[in-house]
Coordinates of C-alpha atoms and ligand atoms in Angstrom, one line a residue:
Chain A
X1 CA 2.8 -22.4 14.7
X2 CA 5.7 -21.4 16.8
X3 CA 8.3 -18.8 15.8
X4 CA 11.0 -21.3 14.5
X5 CA 8.3 -22.9 12.3
X6 CA 7.2 -19.5 11.0
X7 CA 10.8 -18.4 10.2
X8 CA 11.7 -21.8 8.6
X9 CA 8.8 -21.7 6.1
X10 CA 9.1 -18.0 5.4
X11 CA 10.0 -18.5 1.7
X12 CA 7.2 -20.7 1.0
X13 CA 4.8 -18.6 3.0
X14 CA 5.7 -15.3 2.0
X15 CA 7.0 -15.9 -1.6
X16 CA 5.2 -19.0 -2.6
X17 CA 8.6 -20.6 -3.2
X18 CA 8.5 -24.2 -3.9
X19 CA 10.8 -26.5 -6.3
X20 CA 11.0 -27.5 -9.9
X21 CA 12.5 -31.2 -10.4
X22 CA 15.9 -30.8 -12.4
X23 CA 15.4 -34.3 -13.7
X24 CA 11.7 -34.3 -14.9
X25 CA 10.7 -30.7 -14.8
X26 CA 7.7 -31.1 -12.2
X27 CA 6.8 -28.1 -10.1
X28 CA 6.5 -29.1 -6.6
X29 CA 4.8 -27.1 -3.7
X30 CA 5.2 -27.2 -0.9
X31 CA 9.0 -28.1 -1.2
X32 CA 9.9 -31.5 -0.2
X33 CA 13.4 -32.1 -1.6
X34 CA 12.3 -35.4 -3.2
X35 CA 10.3 -35.2 -6.4
X36 CA 6.8 -37.0 -6.1
X37 CA 7.0 -38.0 -9.7
X38 CA 10.5 -39.5 -10.3
X39 CA 11.7 -39.6 -6.6
X40 CA 15.0 -37.8 -7.6
X41 CA 16.4 -35.6 -4.8
X42 CA 18.0 -32.1 -4.7
X43 CA 15.5 -29.8 -6.3
X44 CA 16.0 -26.2 -7.3
X45 CA 14.0 -23.5 -5.7
X46 CA 11.1 -22.2 -8.1
X47 CA 8.8 -19.1 -7.4
X48 CA 5.3 -19.8 -8.3
X49 CA 3.3 -17.1 -10.3
X50 CA 0.5 -17.2 -7.5
X51 CA -2.2 -17.8 -10.2
X52 CA -4.5 -20.8 -10.1
X53 CA -8.1 -21.9 -9.8
X54 CA -10.5 -23.2 -7.0
X55 CA -10.2 -27.1 -7.3
X56 CA -12.7 -27.7 -4.2
X57 CA -13.6 -25.5 -1.0
X58 CA -15.2 -25.7 2.3
X59 CA -16.5 -23.0 4.7
X60 CA -15.3 -23.1 8.3
X61 CA -17.6 -22.0 11.0
X62 CA -15.9 -23.7 14.0
X63 CA -12.4 -22.8 13.4
X64 CA -9.3 -24.2 15.2
X65 CA -7.8 -22.2 18.2
X66 CA -6.2 -19.1 17.0
X67 CA -8.3 -18.5 14.0
X68 CA -11.6 -17.8 15.8
X69 CA -11.8 -14.1 14.8
X70 CA -11.7 -14.7 11.1
X71 CA -14.5 -17.3 11.1
X72 CA -16.5 -17.8 9.1
X73 CA -14.0 -18.3 6.4
X74 CA -13.5 -20.5 3.2
X75 CA -10.7 -23.0 2.8
X76 CA -9.9 -24.0 -0.6
X77 CA -7.7 -26.4 -2.5
X78 CA -6.2 -24.2 -5.1
X79 CA -4.8 -25.8 -8.5
X80 CA -1.8 -23.5 -9.3
X81 CA -1.4 -22.8 -13.0
X82 CA 2.0 -24.6 -12.7
X83 CA 0.4 -27.9 -11.5
X84 CA 0.5 -28.4 -7.7
X85 CA -2.5 -28.1 -5.6
X86 CA -2.1 -26.1 -2.3
X87 CA -4.5 -25.7 0.6
X88 CA -5.2 -22.3 1.7
X89 CA -7.6 -19.8 3.2
X90 CA -9.6 -17.5 0.8
X91 CA -9.9 -14.0 1.6
X92 CA -11.8 -10.8 0.3
X93 CA -14.6 -13.0 -0.8
X94 CA -18.0 -14.0 0.7
X95 CA -18.3 -17.8 1.1
X96 CA -21.5 -17.8 -1.0
X97 CA -19.4 -16.2 -3.8
X98 CA -16.9 -19.0 -4.4
X99 CA -17.2 -21.5 -7.1
X100 CA -15.1 -24.6 -8.4
X101 CA -13.0 -23.5 -11.3
X102 CA -13.0 -19.8 -10.3
X103 CA -9.8 -18.1 -11.0
X104 CA -7.8 -16.8 -8.0
X105 CA -4.6 -15.3 -7.2
X106 CA -2.1 -15.4 -4.2
X107 CA -2.0 -12.4 -1.7
X108 CA 0.1 -12.3 1.5
X109 CA -2.1 -11.7 4.5
X110 CA -2.1 -12.3 8.3
X111 CA -2.7 -15.9 8.9
X112 CA -2.6 -15.6 12.6
X113 CA -2.0 -12.7 15.1
X114 CA -3.2 -14.2 18.4
X115 CA -1.4 -12.1 21.0
X116 CA -0.7 -8.3 21.0
X117 CA 2.9 -9.1 22.1
X118 CA 3.8 -12.1 19.8
X119 CA 5.3 -12.5 16.3
X120 CA 2.6 -11.8 13.6
X121 CA 2.4 -14.8 11.2
X122 CA 2.0 -13.8 7.5
X123 CA 1.5 -16.2 4.8
X124 CA -0.3 -16.8 1.6
X125 CA -4.2 -16.8 0.9
X126 CA -5.8 -16.7 -2.3
X127 CA -8.6 -14.2 -3.6
X128 CA -10.7 -13.9 -6.8
X129 CA -8.4 -12.8 -9.4
X130 CA -8.1 -9.0 -10.3
X131 CA -4.8 -8.6 -11.6
X132 CA -4.2 -7.5 -15.1
X133 CA -2.0 -10.3 -16.3
Chain B
X1 CA 17.2 19.5 -5.2
X2 CA 18.6 18.0 -8.2
X3 CA 20.7 14.9 -8.4
X4 CA 23.8 14.8 -10.6
X5 CA 22.6 11.8 -12.3
X6 CA 19.0 11.9 -13.3
X7 CA 16.5 9.4 -11.7
X8 CA 13.0 8.2 -12.1
X9 CA 10.3 5.7 -11.4
X10 CA 10.8 2.3 -13.2
X11 CA 7.7 0.8 -11.5
X12 CA 4.8 1.9 -9.5
X13 CA 2.0 0.1 -7.7
X14 CA -1.2 0.8 -5.5
X15 CA -3.2 -1.1 -3.1
X16 CA -6.6 -0.2 -1.5
X17 CA -8.5 -2.6 0.8
X18 CA -11.9 -3.4 -0.5
X19 CA -14.2 -2.2 2.5
X20 CA -15.8 1.2 2.7
X21 CA -17.4 2.9 5.5
X22 CA -19.7 5.7 4.4
X23 CA -19.4 9.0 6.2
X24 CA -23.1 8.8 7.0
X25 CA -22.7 5.7 9.1
X26 CA -20.3 7.5 11.4
X27 CA -22.6 10.7 11.4
X28 CA -25.4 8.3 12.4
X29 CA -23.7 6.6 15.2
X30 CA -22.5 9.9 16.8
X31 CA -25.6 11.9 15.9
X32 CA -23.6 14.5 13.8
X33 CA -25.0 16.8 11.3
X34 CA -23.2 18.9 8.6
X35 CA -21.3 17.9 5.5
X36 CA -18.7 15.3 6.2
X37 CA -15.1 15.7 4.9
X38 CA -15.2 12.7 2.6
X39 CA -18.1 10.4 1.2
X40 CA -16.6 7.2 2.5
X41 CA -13.1 5.8 3.5
X42 CA -11.4 2.5 2.8
X43 CA -11.1 0.1 5.6
X44 CA -8.7 -2.8 5.8
X45 CA -10.0 -6.5 6.5
X46 CA -9.2 -8.4 9.7
X47 CA -6.1 -10.1 8.0
X48 CA -4.7 -6.8 6.6
X49 CA -2.3 -4.4 7.9
X50 CA 0.4 -1.8 6.7
X51 CA 2.8 -4.7 5.8
X52 CA 0.2 -6.6 3.6
X53 CA -0.8 -3.4 2.0
X54 CA 2.8 -2.3 1.4
X55 CA 3.5 -5.8 -0.1
X56 CA 0.7 -6.0 -2.7
X57 CA 1.6 -2.3 -3.8
X58 CA 5.1 -3.4 -3.9
X59 CA 4.3 -6.6 -6.0
X60 CA 2.3 -4.3 -8.5
X61 CA 5.3 -2.0 -8.7
X62 CA 7.6 -4.9 -9.6
X63 CA 5.1 -6.1 -12.2
X64 CA 5.4 -2.8 -14.0
X65 CA 9.2 -2.6 -13.6
X66 CA 10.1 -6.0 -14.8
X67 CA 13.3 -5.9 -12.8
X68 CA 15.2 -8.6 -10.9
X69 CA 14.6 -8.0 -7.3
X70 CA 18.0 -8.9 -6.3
X71 CA 19.0 -5.6 -7.9
X72 CA 17.0 -3.6 -5.4
X73 CA 19.5 -2.2 -2.9
X74 CA 17.1 -0.3 -0.6
X75 CA 13.6 -1.4 0.7
X76 CA 12.1 1.6 2.7
X77 CA 8.6 1.8 4.0
X78 CA 7.2 4.9 5.3
X79 CA 4.1 4.6 7.8
X80 CA 2.8 5.7 11.0
X81 CA 1.1 2.2 11.6
X82 CA 3.9 -0.2 11.3
X83 CA 2.8 -3.6 12.5
X84 CA 5.7 -3.7 15.1
X85 CA 7.1 -0.9 17.2
X86 CA 10.5 -2.6 16.9
X87 CA 11.0 -5.0 14.0
X88 CA 11.1 -3.5 10.5
X89 CA 8.3 -3.8 8.1
X90 CA 11.1 -3.5 5.4
X91 CA 12.7 -6.8 5.9
X92 CA 9.6 -8.7 5.6
X93 CA 9.0 -6.9 2.3
X94 CA 12.5 -7.5 1.1
X95 CA 12.0 -11.3 1.9
X96 CA 8.9 -11.7 0.2
X97 CA 9.8 -10.1 -3.1
X98 CA 13.3 -11.9 -3.1
X99 CA 15.4 -8.8 -2.5
X100 CA 17.2 -10.3 0.5
X101 CA 19.8 -10.4 1.8
X102 CA 22.0 -7.8 0.1
X103 CA 19.9 -4.9 0.6
X104 CA 19.2 -1.9 2.9
X105 CA 15.8 -2.1 4.6
X106 CA 14.3 0.3 7.0
X107 CA 11.2 2.0 8.1
X108 CA 10.5 5.5 8.0
X109 CA 8.4 7.6 10.2
X110 CA 7.1 11.1 9.5
X111 CA 3.3 11.1 9.8
X112 CA 1.7 11.3 6.3
X113 CA 4.9 12.2 4.5
X114 CA 7.1 9.1 5.5
X115 CA 6.7 7.7 1.9
X116 CA 7.8 10.6 0.1
X117 CA 10.7 11.0 2.6
X118 CA 11.7 7.5 1.4
X119 CA 11.5 8.7 -2.2
X120 CA 13.7 11.6 -1.6
X121 CA 16.3 9.3 0.1
X122 CA 15.9 6.8 -2.7
X123 CA 16.6 9.4 -5.3
X124 CA 19.9 10.2 -3.6
X125 CA 21.1 6.5 -3.3
X126 CA 20.3 5.7 -7.0
X127 CA 21.8 8.9 -8.3
X128 CA 25.0 8.3 -6.5
X129 CA 25.3 4.9 -7.9
X130 CA 25.3 3.1 -4.6
X131 CA 22.5 1.0 -5.6
X132 CA 20.7 0.3 -9.0
X133 CA 17.2 0.4 -7.7
X134 CA 15.4 1.6 -4.5
X135 CA 12.1 0.7 -3.4
X136 CA 10.1 3.5 -1.5
X137 CA 6.6 2.6 -0.1
X138 CA 4.1 4.7 1.8
X139 CA 1.3 2.7 3.4
X140 CA -1.0 3.2 6.5
X141 CA -4.0 1.6 8.3
X142 CA -4.9 4.9 10.3
X143 CA -6.9 4.9 13.4
X144 CA -9.1 7.6 14.5
X145 CA -10.5 7.6 18.0
X146 CA -14.2 6.7 18.0
X147 CA -16.2 10.0 18.0
X148 CA -13.2 12.1 17.0
X149 CA -13.3 14.2 13.8
X150 CA -10.6 12.1 12.4
X151 CA -12.7 8.9 12.4
X152 CA -14.4 10.3 9.1
X153 CA -11.3 10.3 7.1
X154 CA -8.7 7.9 8.9
X155 CA -8.2 5.2 6.1
X156 CA -6.1 2.5 4.8
X157 CA -4.1 2.1 1.6
X158 CA -0.6 2.5 0.1
X159 CA 1.5 2.9 -2.9
X160 CA 5.1 1.7 -3.9
X161 CA 7.7 3.2 -6.1
X162 CA 10.7 1.6 -7.6
X163 CA 13.5 4.3 -8.6
X164 CA 16.0 3.8 -10.9
X165 CA 18.1 5.5 -13.8
X166 CA 16.2 8.0 -16.1
X167 CA 16.8 5.8 -19.1
X168 CA 14.7 3.0 -17.8
X169 CA 12.0 5.1 -16.3
X170 CA 8.4 5.6 -17.0
X171 CA 8.7 9.1 -15.2
X172 CA 11.6 11.2 -14.4
X173 CA 12.3 13.4 -11.4
X174 CA 13.2 16.9 -12.7
X175 CA 13.7 18.7 -9.4
X176 CA 12.6 18.2 -5.9
X177 CA 12.5 20.2 -2.6
X178 CA 11.7 19.4 1.1
X179 CA 10.3 21.9 3.7
X180 CA 9.9 21.2 7.4
X181 CA 9.4 23.0 10.6
X182 CA 8.6 22.1 14.2
X183 CA 4.9 22.5 14.4
X184 CA 2.8 20.8 17.0
X185 CA -0.4 20.1 14.8
X186 CA -0.6 16.3 15.2
X187 CA 1.2 13.6 17.3
X188 CA 1.0 10.2 18.8
X189 CA 3.0 9.3 21.9
X190 CA 4.4 5.8 22.5
X191 CA 2.0 3.2 23.5
X192 CA -1.1 5.5 22.6
X193 CA -3.4 3.8 20.3
X194 CA -5.0 6.9 18.9
X195 CA -3.3 10.2 17.9
X196 CA -4.0 13.7 19.3
X197 CA -4.4 16.8 17.2
X198 CA -4.2 20.5 18.0
X199 CA -7.2 21.8 16.0
X200 CA -5.9 25.3 15.8
X201 CA -2.7 24.1 14.0
X202 CA -4.3 21.8 11.7
X203 CA -5.2 24.0 8.8
X204 CA -3.3 27.1 7.9
X205 CA -0.2 26.6 10.3
X206 CA 0.1 23.0 9.4
X207 CA -1.3 21.7 6.1
X208 CA -1.5 25.0 4.1
X209 CA 1.8 26.6 5.2
X210 CA 4.0 23.7 4.3
X211 CA 2.2 22.6 1.3
X212 CA 2.0 25.9 -0.2
X213 CA 5.5 26.9 0.9
X214 CA 7.2 23.8 -0.6
X215 CA 5.1 23.9 -4.0
X216 CA 5.8 27.8 -4.3
X217 CA 9.5 27.5 -3.5
X218 CA 9.9 24.7 -6.1
X219 CA 7.9 26.4 -8.8
X220 CA 9.9 29.5 -8.1
X221 CA 13.2 27.8 -8.4
X222 CA 12.4 26.0 -11.5
X223 CA 10.5 29.0 -13.2
X224 CA 7.5 26.9 -13.5
X225 CA 3.8 28.3 -13.5
X226 CA 0.7 26.3 -12.7
X227 CA -0.2 26.1 -16.3
X228 CA 3.2 24.2 -17.1
X229 CA 1.9 21.2 -15.2
X230 CA -0.7 18.6 -16.7
X231 CA -1.4 17.3 -13.3
X232 CA -1.2 18.3 -9.6
X233 CA -1.3 15.8 -6.7
X234 CA -1.2 17.1 -3.0
X235 CA -1.6 15.4 0.2
X236 CA -5.1 14.8 0.9
X237 CA -6.5 14.6 4.5
X238 CA -9.8 15.4 3.0
X239 CA -11.3 16.7 -0.4
X240 CA -11.5 20.4 0.7
X241 CA -8.0 21.1 1.8
X242 CA -6.1 20.0 -1.5
X243 CA -8.8 21.8 -3.5
X244 CA -8.2 24.9 -1.7
X245 CA -4.4 24.7 -1.6
X246 CA -4.5 23.9 -5.4
X247 CA -6.7 27.1 -6.2
X248 CA -4.3 29.2 -4.1
X249 CA -1.4 27.9 -6.2
X250 CA -3.3 28.8 -9.4
X251 CA -4.1 25.4 -10.6
X252 CA -7.4 24.4 -12.1
X253 CA -9.8 21.4 -11.3
X254 CA -8.9 19.5 -14.4
X255 CA -5.2 19.4 -13.3
X256 CA -6.1 17.9 -9.8
X257 CA -9.1 15.8 -10.4
X258 CA -7.4 12.6 -11.6
X259 CA -5.0 12.6 -8.5
X260 CA -7.6 13.4 -5.9
X261 CA -9.0 10.2 -4.3
X262 CA -9.8 11.5 -0.9
X263 CA -13.6 11.8 -1.4
X264 CA -13.9 8.0 -2.3
X265 CA -11.2 6.5 -0.1
X266 CA -10.5 8.9 2.7
X267 CA -7.0 9.9 4.0
X268 CA -4.6 7.1 3.7
X269 CA -1.8 9.0 5.5
X270 CA 1.5 8.0 4.2
X271 CA -0.3 6.4 1.3
X272 CA -2.3 9.5 0.2
X273 CA -0.1 11.6 -2.0
X274 CA 1.5 8.5 -3.4
X275 CA -1.9 6.9 -4.3
X276 CA -2.9 10.0 -6.0
X277 CA 0.3 9.9 -8.1
X278 CA -0.4 6.3 -8.9
X279 CA -3.8 7.2 -10.2
X280 CA -2.3 9.9 -12.3
X281 CA 0.3 7.6 -13.7
X282 CA -2.4 5.1 -14.5
X283 CA -4.1 7.6 -16.8
X284 CA -1.1 10.0 -17.9
X285 CA 0.3 10.3 -21.4
X286 CA 4.1 10.5 -22.3
X287 CA 5.9 13.8 -21.8
X288 CA 3.4 15.3 -19.2
X289 CA 4.7 17.3 -16.2
X290 CA 3.2 16.4 -12.7
X291 CA 3.7 18.3 -9.5
X292 CA 3.4 16.2 -6.3
X293 CA 3.4 17.7 -2.7
X294 CA 3.0 15.6 0.4
X295 CA 2.4 16.7 3.9
X296 CA 3.3 15.2 7.2
X297 CA 2.3 16.5 10.6
X298 CA 5.1 17.7 12.8
X299 CA 5.3 19.0 10.0
X300 CA 6.8 19.1 6.5
X301 CA 6.2 18.5 2.9
X302 CA 8.2 17.1 0.0
X303 CA 7.6 18.4 -3.5
X304 CA 8.6 16.8 -6.7
X305 CA 8.3 17.8 -10.4
X306 CA 8.1 14.6 -12.6
X307 CA 7.9 14.3 -16.3
X308 CA 6.4 11.0 -17.9
X309 CA 8.3 9.2 -20.7
X310 CA 7.6 7.2 -23.6
X311 CA 7.9 4.0 -21.5
X312 CA 5.0 4.8 -19.5
X313 CA 2.0 3.6 -21.6
X314 CA 3.3 0.1 -21.9
X315 CA 3.5 -0.4 -18.3
X316 CA 0.2 1.2 -16.9
X317 CA -1.8 -2.1 -17.5
X318 CA 1.1 -4.5 -16.2
X319 CA -0.7 -4.6 -12.7
X320 CA -4.0 -3.7 -11.1
X321 CA -4.9 0.0 -11.4
X322 CA -5.7 2.3 -8.8
X323 CA -9.1 2.9 -10.2
X324 CA -9.7 -0.9 -10.2
X325 CA -9.0 -1.0 -6.5
X326 CA -11.4 1.8 -6.0
X327 CA -14.0 0.1 -7.9
X328 CA -13.7 -3.1 -5.8
X329 CA -15.9 -1.9 -3.1
X330 CA -17.7 -3.7 -0.3
X331 CA -19.7 -1.1 2.0
X332 CA -19.9 -2.0 5.6
X333 CA -21.8 -0.6 8.6
X334 CA -20.3 0.9 11.8
X335 CA -20.8 -2.4 13.5
X336 CA -18.7 -4.3 11.2
X337 CA -16.2 -1.5 11.1
X338 CA -16.0 -1.7 14.8
X339 CA -15.3 -5.5 14.5
X340 CA -12.8 -5.2 11.6
X341 CA -10.9 -2.3 13.3
X342 CA -11.0 -4.4 16.7
X343 CA -12.7 -1.5 18.5
X344 CA -14.6 -4.2 20.5
X345 CA -13.8 -5.5 23.8
X346 CA -14.2 -9.3 23.6
X347 CA -12.8 -10.3 26.9
Ligands
LIG401 ZN1 10.9 -35.5 -11.0

């Protein structure tokens, strides 16, 4: 992703900020301005807790360009405790230690750092939960 | 130094990456004998750097403080391994925790004492009433040249401290002192990947002179003796230096063992003294006095006397403890270490 995209998405990438529907209360991630449930517009920003569990996962051995050095890595659908499902890389875990239903938590890591001269792309990944609360 | 209004720590947090490189692996590769300076060191994963380390430590500090990030008026990150030469780590931290836009943000540089320098500055800013809370972080992903003595110890980790009024604090700063001289013990020029060090300046003229001078001057000024402290935390470039300095200050092993982590994680540079303090705060009881002395090459020391409050126990388990990060441990060999630290030429 280019510099403008990385910048535009910094709140959701760095802080896991989505939306909460002010009409029906549904939590929305990624933010999309229109509630997927009741189709109302203009949602409020909502900071997700970062806690969730593995809904499904797959291990990537042939990564797309820009992610080669991290392979093999596991990509998961993570069901956040507030409801939405997000797609994200897992980190700090061996691919054979991942299981459906496993509790995970959000951490911020480097997503891409291709050139030594460019902007570093940071964002959310998930790892097996170790937090106290 | 004593501020007009009392300041303390409202939240603290640690972070240590999970990979460990045993000293035996380094000795095996370079064919070296003798007792290594640490047992093993913490190594960051491929997707980790000083920012990600500082950010997780900061989130832990926020979890313990339970404050509104919008009330943080300064975000300062001390490190000698900031991800960018130009572009602050502090703004990324501030954005990620929701402290933007009305806050100071800057990166500090003073070898291994950049984090405690941020604390000194933070105390002043909070005490003056200019800001309600200040965040001070010390974090590093230190690199040692392959085959250099520093390769055994150059490690990764960090700790974050949210400073606020004494009334809200889990530990209060009673007094502090800073001590600096121009000493050529260790340096890194721009564009150089690895630091250089002058062996004859490393021990006595560097570490011991500054740590002991700062500690002794602060104890003298406050009238404290070694036995008045429950805990001692010193900068820890290895396990031996802090032990030797502690003995020379008249301390006993039970005073320094909780805060001495170097044997298990190596030298985390700007994170080292601050991680030691985090490990102590994880275990301390209310009304205990702690002496913390950092050291940064170049050279200087910041010394702090802290006293824990009744508010500490309730916040100790609100975030992952330092010991939990140390226990989360994946041992790697030198080959994986070379890959994770990007020491292999791939093109
Ligand atoms: Zn809705």
